[in-house]
Coordinates of C-alpha atoms in Angstrom, one line a residue:
I241 CA -2.7 -2.4 -2.6
Y242 CA -3.3 0.5 -5.1
F243 CA -6.2 1.9 -7.2
K244 CA -6.3 3.9 -10.8
N245 CA -8.8 4.8 -12.3
G246 CA -11.2 1.7 -11.9
Y247 CA -8.1 -0.6 -11.5
V248 CA -6.7 -2.1 -8.9
F249 CA -2.7 -2.7 -8.2
L250 CA -2.8 -6.2 -6.0
N251 CA 1.1 -6.9 -4.5
E252 CA 1.5 -10.2 -4.1
L253 CA 4.2 -10.4 -1.6
Y254 CA 8.0 -11.2 -3.5
R255 CA 6.4 -12.1 -6.7
G256 CA 4.6 -9.3 -8.4
V257 CA 1.1 -7.1 -8.7
Q258 CA -1.9 -8.6 -10.5
I259 CA -4.2 -5.8 -12.3
I260 CA -7.8 -5.8 -12.2
D261 CA -10.3 -4.2 -13.7
I262 CA -13.0 -2.7 -11.2
K263 CA -15.0 -0.7 -13.9
N264 CA -18.1 -3.1 -13.2
I265 CA -18.3 -3.9 -8.9
K266 CA -20.1 -6.7 -9.7
Q267 CA -17.9 -8.7 -12.3
P268 CA -14.0 -7.6 -10.9
R269 CA -11.9 -9.1 -13.4
L270 CA -8.0 -10.2 -13.3
V271 CA -6.4 -8.6 -16.3
S272 CA -2.8 -9.0 -16.1
F273 CA 0.3 -9.8 -14.0
V274 CA 3.2 -8.4 -13.7
K275 CA 6.3 -10.4 -12.1
I276 CA 8.4 -8.5 -10.1
P277 CA 11.1 -10.3 -7.8
G278 CA 11.1 -9.1 -4.5
C279 CA 8.4 -6.8 -5.2
V280 CA 6.9 -5.3 -1.6
D281 CA 5.8 -2.1 -2.6
M282 CA 4.4 0.3 -5.5
A283 CA 3.1 3.0 -7.0
V284 CA 1.0 4.2 -10.0
R285 CA 2.0 8.0 -11.7
G286 CA 0.4 8.3 -14.7
D287 CA 0.8 5.0 -16.2
I288 CA 3.7 4.7 -14.6
L289 CA 4.2 1.9 -12.5
Y290 CA 7.1 2.4 -9.9
A291 CA 7.9 -1.0 -7.5
D292 CA 10.8 -2.4 -5.9
M293 CA 12.7 -5.0 -7.0
Y294 CA 14.4 -6.5 -4.1
T295 CA 17.1 -3.9 -3.7
D296 CA 16.1 -1.9 -6.9
L297 CA 13.6 0.8 -7.9
V298 CA 12.2 0.1 -10.9
A299 CA 9.6 1.9 -13.5
L300 CA 7.7 0.5 -15.6
D301 CA 5.7 1.0 -18.6
I302 CA 2.2 -0.1 -18.0
S303 CA 0.1 2.0 -20.9
D304 CA -0.8 -1.4 -22.7
P305 CA -0.9 -4.4 -20.4
L306 CA 0.3 -6.4 -23.3
N307 CA 3.6 -4.7 -23.9
I308 CA 4.9 -4.1 -20.7
K309 CA 8.2 -1.8 -21.0
T310 CA 11.0 -1.4 -18.2
T311 CA 11.8 2.3 -18.5
H312 CA 14.2 3.1 -15.9
F313 CA 16.2 1.6 -12.9
I314 CA 18.0 2.5 -10.0
E315 CA 19.5 0.3 -8.1
G316 CA 20.4 -0.4 -4.6
V317 CA 19.0 2.2 -3.3
F318 CA 16.7 0.2 -1.1
P319 CA 19.8 -1.5 0.9
D320 CA 17.8 -2.4 3.6
R321 CA 14.9 -4.0 1.9
R322 CA 18.0 -7.7 2.2
Y323 CA 16.6 -7.5 5.9
Y324 CA 13.1 -9.3 4.4
Y325 CA 15.1 -11.4 2.6
D326 CA 18.4 -12.5 4.8
Q327 CA 17.0 -12.9 7.7
D328 CA 18.0 -16.1 9.5
S329 CA 15.8 -19.2 9.5
G330 CA 17.8 -21.2 11.8
K331 CA 18.1 -23.4 8.9
I332 CA 21.1 -25.5 6.7
I333 CA 22.0 -26.1 3.3
A334 CA 21.8 -30.2 3.3
D335 CA 21.9 -30.5 -0.2
W336 CA 21.5 -28.5 -3.7
I337 CA 20.4 -29.2 -7.3
R338 CA 22.6 -27.5 -9.9
V339 CA 20.7 -26.4 -13.3
D340 CA 22.0 -24.5 -16.4
T341 CA 19.0 -22.3 -16.4
T342 CA 19.7 -18.3 -16.7
I343 CA 17.1 -15.7 -16.5
R344 CA 17.9 -12.7 -18.5
E345 CA 16.9 -8.7 -16.9
K346 CA 14.3 -7.9 -19.5
D347 CA 12.6 -11.2 -18.5
Y348 CA 12.2 -10.5 -15.1
F349 CA 9.0 -8.3 -16.5
T350 CA 6.8 -10.1 -18.5
W351 CA 3.1 -10.0 -19.0
T352 CA 0.7 -13.3 -18.7
K353 CA -2.5 -13.7 -19.8
S354 CA -5.1 -14.4 -16.5
M355 CA -6.8 -17.5 -17.3
D356 CA -10.5 -17.0 -18.3
N357 CA -13.0 -17.6 -15.3
G358 CA -15.4 -17.8 -17.4
I359 CA -17.3 -14.2 -17.7
N360 CA -18.5 -13.7 -20.9
G361 CA -17.7 -16.6 -22.8
G362 CA -14.3 -16.6 -22.4
G363 CA -10.6 -14.8 -23.5
I364 CA -9.6 -11.9 -22.0
L365 CA -11.4 -8.4 -21.6
L366 CA -9.1 -5.6 -21.0
G367 CA -12.0 -3.4 -20.7
G368 CA -10.5 -0.8 -22.7
M369 CA -6.9 -1.2 -20.7
R370 CA -5.4 -2.0 -24.1
G371 CA -3.4 1.1 -25.4
N372 CA -4.3 3.0 -22.6
A373 CA -4.3 1.9 -19.5
L374 CA -4.7 4.3 -16.9
S375 CA -4.2 7.9 -18.7
S376 CA -1.9 10.0 -20.8
S377 CA -1.4 12.6 -18.3
N378 CA 0.6 12.0 -14.9
S379 CA -2.2 12.3 -12.6
N380 CA -1.8 9.9 -9.1
G381 CA -3.4 6.7 -8.1
V382 CA -4.6 5.9 -4.3
G383 CA -2.7 4.2 -1.7
G384 CA -3.3 2.3 1.1
S385 CA -2.9 2.9 4.6
M386 CA 0.0 -0.2 5.2
A387 CA 2.2 1.3 2.3
R388 CA 5.7 1.9 2.1
F389 CA 5.4 4.1 -1.2
A390 CA 3.4 7.4 -1.1
L391 CA 2.8 9.8 -4.1
S392 CA 2.5 13.3 -3.5
R393 CA 2.5 16.2 -6.6
D394 CA 5.0 14.8 -8.2
R395 CA 7.8 13.3 -5.9
L396 CA 7.3 9.3 -4.6
Y397 CA 8.5 9.4 -0.8
T398 CA 9.6 5.9 0.2
V399 CA 10.1 4.9 3.8
G400 CA 12.7 1.9 5.2
L401 CA 13.6 0.3 8.0
S402 CA 14.7 3.6 9.1
E403 CA 15.0 6.2 6.2
L404 CA 12.9 8.4 4.5
K405 CA 14.0 9.0 0.6
V406 CA 12.8 11.5 -2.2
F407 CA 12.3 10.6 -5.6
N408 CA 11.8 12.8 -8.4
T409 CA 8.2 12.1 -10.4
S410 CA 7.7 14.7 -13.1
V411 CA 9.6 12.5 -15.7
A412 CA 7.4 10.1 -14.6
E413 CA 8.8 6.8 -16.9
K414 CA 12.4 8.4 -15.7
P415 CA 12.0 8.8 -12.0
Q416 CA 15.6 10.4 -10.3
Y417 CA 16.8 9.9 -6.7
V418 CA 16.8 13.3 -4.7
S419 CA 17.7 12.6 -1.3
Q420 CA 17.4 11.0 2.3
Q421 CA 16.8 11.0 5.8
N422 CA 16.6 9.0 9.1
I423 CA 14.1 9.5 10.9
G424 CA 13.7 7.1 13.0
W425 CA 13.8 3.4 14.1
N426 CA 10.9 0.8 12.8
I427 CA 9.6 2.8 10.0
E428 CA 6.6 0.6 9.3
T429 CA 3.9 3.0 6.9
I430 CA 3.8 6.2 4.8
F431 CA 0.4 8.1 3.7
P432 CA 0.2 11.5 2.2
F433 CA -2.4 14.5 2.7
D434 CA -2.3 17.8 1.4
N435 CA 1.9 18.6 2.1
Y436 CA 1.9 16.5 4.8
L437 CA 3.8 12.9 5.3
F438 CA 2.1 10.6 8.3
I439 CA 4.4 8.0 8.9
G440 CA 4.3 5.1 11.5
S441 CA 6.5 3.5 13.0
T442 CA 6.4 0.6 16.0
T443 CA 6.5 2.9 19.1
G444 CA 5.0 5.8 17.4
M445 CA 4.1 8.4 14.7
Y446 CA 5.4 11.3 13.1
I447 CA 4.5 14.3 10.8
F448 CA 6.3 16.1 8.3
D449 CA 6.4 19.0 6.4
A450 CA 6.7 18.6 2.6
T451 CA 6.3 21.9 1.5
N452 CA 9.7 22.0 0.4
K453 CA 9.3 19.0 -1.5
D454 CA 12.7 17.6 -1.8
N455 CA 13.3 18.0 1.8
P456 CA 10.6 17.1 4.0
V457 CA 11.0 18.6 7.6
Q458 CA 9.9 17.4 10.7
K459 CA 7.1 18.7 12.6
S460 CA 6.3 16.4 15.4
R461 CA 6.3 13.0 16.7
F462 CA 3.2 11.0 18.9
E463 CA 4.7 8.1 20.6
H464 CA 3.1 5.6 21.9
A465 CA 3.4 1.9 23.0
R466 CA 5.4 -0.5 21.0
V467 CA 3.2 -2.3 18.4
C468 CA 2.2 -2.3 14.7
D469 CA 1.3 0.9 13.7
P470 CA -1.1 2.0 9.8
V471 CA -1.8 5.4 10.1
I472 CA -4.2 8.0 8.1
S473 CA -5.1 11.7 8.2
D474 CA -8.2 13.5 6.9
G475 CA -6.2 17.0 7.7
D476 CA -7.9 17.8 10.8
Y477 CA -7.1 14.2 13.0
A478 CA -5.0 11.2 12.5
Y479 CA -6.2 7.7 12.4
V480 CA -3.5 5.0 14.3
T481 CA -4.4 1.4 14.1
L482 CA -2.6 -0.6 17.5
R483 CA -2.1 -4.2 16.8
S484 CA 0.2 -6.7 18.7
G485 CA 1.3 -9.7 16.6
N486 CA 4.8 -11.5 16.2
T487 CA 6.7 -9.2 14.3
C488 CA 4.7 -6.2 16.0
A489 CA 6.2 -7.5 19.5
G490 CA 3.7 -5.7 22.6
F491 CA 0.2 -6.7 23.8
T492 CA -2.1 -3.8 22.4
N493 CA -5.1 -3.5 20.1
Q494 CA -6.7 0.5 20.0
L495 CA -8.0 3.0 17.3
D496 CA -6.2 5.9 19.2
V497 CA -7.6 9.2 17.5
L498 CA -5.7 11.9 17.8
S499 CA -5.9 16.1 17.0
V500 CA -3.3 17.2 14.3
K501 CA -4.7 21.0 13.6
D502 CA -1.8 21.9 15.0
V503 CA 1.0 19.5 13.7
S504 CA 3.4 20.5 16.1
N505 CA 1.6 19.2 18.5
P506 CA -0.6 16.4 17.8
L507 CA -2.8 15.7 21.0
L508 CA -4.7 12.7 21.4
I509 CA -8.5 12.7 21.6
K510 CA -9.5 9.1 22.5
S511 CA -8.7 5.6 22.4
Y512 CA -11.2 2.7 21.3
L513 CA -10.4 -0.9 22.3
M514 CA -10.2 -3.6 18.8
S515 CA -9.6 -6.8 18.0
N516 CA -6.5 -7.1 16.0
P517 CA -6.5 -3.4 13.9
H518 CA -4.5 -3.8 10.5
G519 CA -5.1 -1.2 7.7
L520 CA -7.9 1.7 8.1
S521 CA -9.6 4.3 5.3
K522 CA -12.1 7.2 5.9
D523 CA -15.0 8.1 3.7
G524 CA -16.8 11.3 4.9
N525 CA -18.0 10.0 8.4
T526 CA -17.5 6.6 7.4
L527 CA -14.3 5.2 8.9
L528 CA -13.5 1.3 8.1
I529 CA -10.5 -0.6 9.7
C530 CA -10.1 -4.1 9.1
E531 CA -9.3 -6.3 11.8
G532 CA -7.7 -9.6 10.7
S533 CA -9.6 -13.0 11.1
D534 CA -12.6 -11.0 12.1
G535 CA -13.3 -9.0 9.2
L536 CA -14.2 -5.9 8.4
R537 CA -15.2 -2.9 11.3
V538 CA -17.4 0.0 9.9
L539 CA -17.8 3.0 12.3
D540 CA -19.0 6.5 12.4
A541 CA -16.5 8.4 13.2
T542 CA -18.6 11.9 12.9
S543 CA -17.5 12.8 16.9
P544 CA -13.7 12.2 16.9
A545 CA -14.4 11.6 20.6
D546 CA -17.4 9.7 20.2
I547 CA -16.5 6.9 17.5
K548 CA -19.1 4.3 17.4
T549 CA -19.4 0.4 15.3
L550 CA -21.9 0.3 13.0
N551 CA -20.9 -3.0 12.0
L552 CA -18.6 -5.7 11.9
L553 CA -18.4 -7.3 8.8
K554 CA -17.9 -10.8 8.6
G555 CA -16.8 -14.3 6.9
F556 CA -12.8 -12.9 5.6
H557 CA -9.3 -12.2 6.8
T558 CA -8.5 -8.7 6.2
Y559 CA -5.7 -7.1 5.2
D560 CA -5.9 -3.0 4.5
V561 CA -8.9 -1.2 2.3
I562 CA -9.5 1.7 0.3
A563 CA -12.8 3.5 1.1
L564 CA -13.9 5.3 -2.4
G565 CA -17.0 6.8 -1.8
G566 CA -19.1 4.0 -0.8
I567 CA -17.4 0.9 -2.4
A568 CA -15.0 -0.2 -0.2
L569 CA -12.2 -2.1 -1.5
V570 CA -10.5 -5.2 1.1
T571 CA -7.5 -6.7 0.5
A572 CA -7.9 -9.8 2.3
S573 CA -6.1 -13.3 2.7
D574 CA -7.4 -15.1 -0.3
G575 CA -7.9 -11.8 -2.2
L576 CA -9.8 -9.1 -3.5
Y577 CA -13.4 -8.3 -1.7
L578 CA -15.5 -5.2 -2.7
V579 CA -17.4 -3.9 -0.4
D580 CA -20.6 -1.8 -0.6
Y581 CA -20.8 0.7 2.7
T582 CA -23.3 3.1 1.2
D583 CA -25.4 2.2 3.7
P584 CA -23.2 2.1 6.6
K585 CA -25.0 0.5 9.0
N586 CA -25.5 -2.6 6.3
P587 CA -22.1 -3.2 4.6
F588 CA -22.2 -6.2 2.3
I589 CA -19.9 -7.9 0.1
T590 CA -21.0 -7.1 -3.7
S591 CA -17.9 -9.5 -5.2
S592 CA -15.0 -10.7 -4.7
L593 CA -11.9 -11.7 -6.6
K594 CA -9.8 -14.8 -5.4
I595 CA -5.9 -14.8 -6.0
Q596 CA -4.5 -18.8 -6.1
N597 CA -0.8 -17.8 -5.2

């Protein structure tokens, strides 16, 4: 999930990106769908959408959603992405059908209008998106905690299974590959804060200093049990959710809170038991954690050593969340939910948009 100027960018794994207008939080509208085969991750800078297309990085001009333009390719820059598509299924090919269909490269990226959902009498409402989807500036959007792409200043940082890559996006429409460094194994997520990159893996959290934009330097590592590990930070503290699962192994389901005031020496403040925590986000003293089939947990994080659950909002299977000043964007198994947490003790779903796969 990604947010930029009133629009949500929601990845449909391996298929592409849904663009949703949420300027009216009570009536989110599906604006368009951009087809990007093999897409797992994305980020938005200005009017440019960056995404992986299998092993390639592609930059797309989305200033006019009805006239999408491919501005740049960097081929083969994510060779480890083959891991996601080539795992042995245990099956064998028994038969096949030969067809004469040819797919042209430019046809990979075609915008299609969404089917009208009955709002305002029919038709597609672009809500000011046509001609200026985002902004003419090179400002960066906001990503979720499960992301493997992160924008910080004019650099795009990406993580793979074992490496951190840097791309120069000072010319947004033409990103340039800069460098790569190996940082460990089973790397999962990346979260930028100020000049630091907080990187989650199945065995620990890494903190990198990106003051030198093209050569981030590892400052520290905090080890934990082998589990899935997204991480966020507010500058003083890092919040790490650990969960068990088929791909994560382990049996731990908890929230770890660490002091990162000294980034060279992160210290565990306290661990809190959770159900099955996934993505998380923090707004002031309010911490939101996606608990999978249990819903969305809202917590008071005023005191990192005494975090309390205020409410557990049930009724949807949650995955990731972005907190935006009283409204949370929550991705779930069936689409996007907007949750009002203005009163953290009494959050409620203000609207939702179901996505049909």
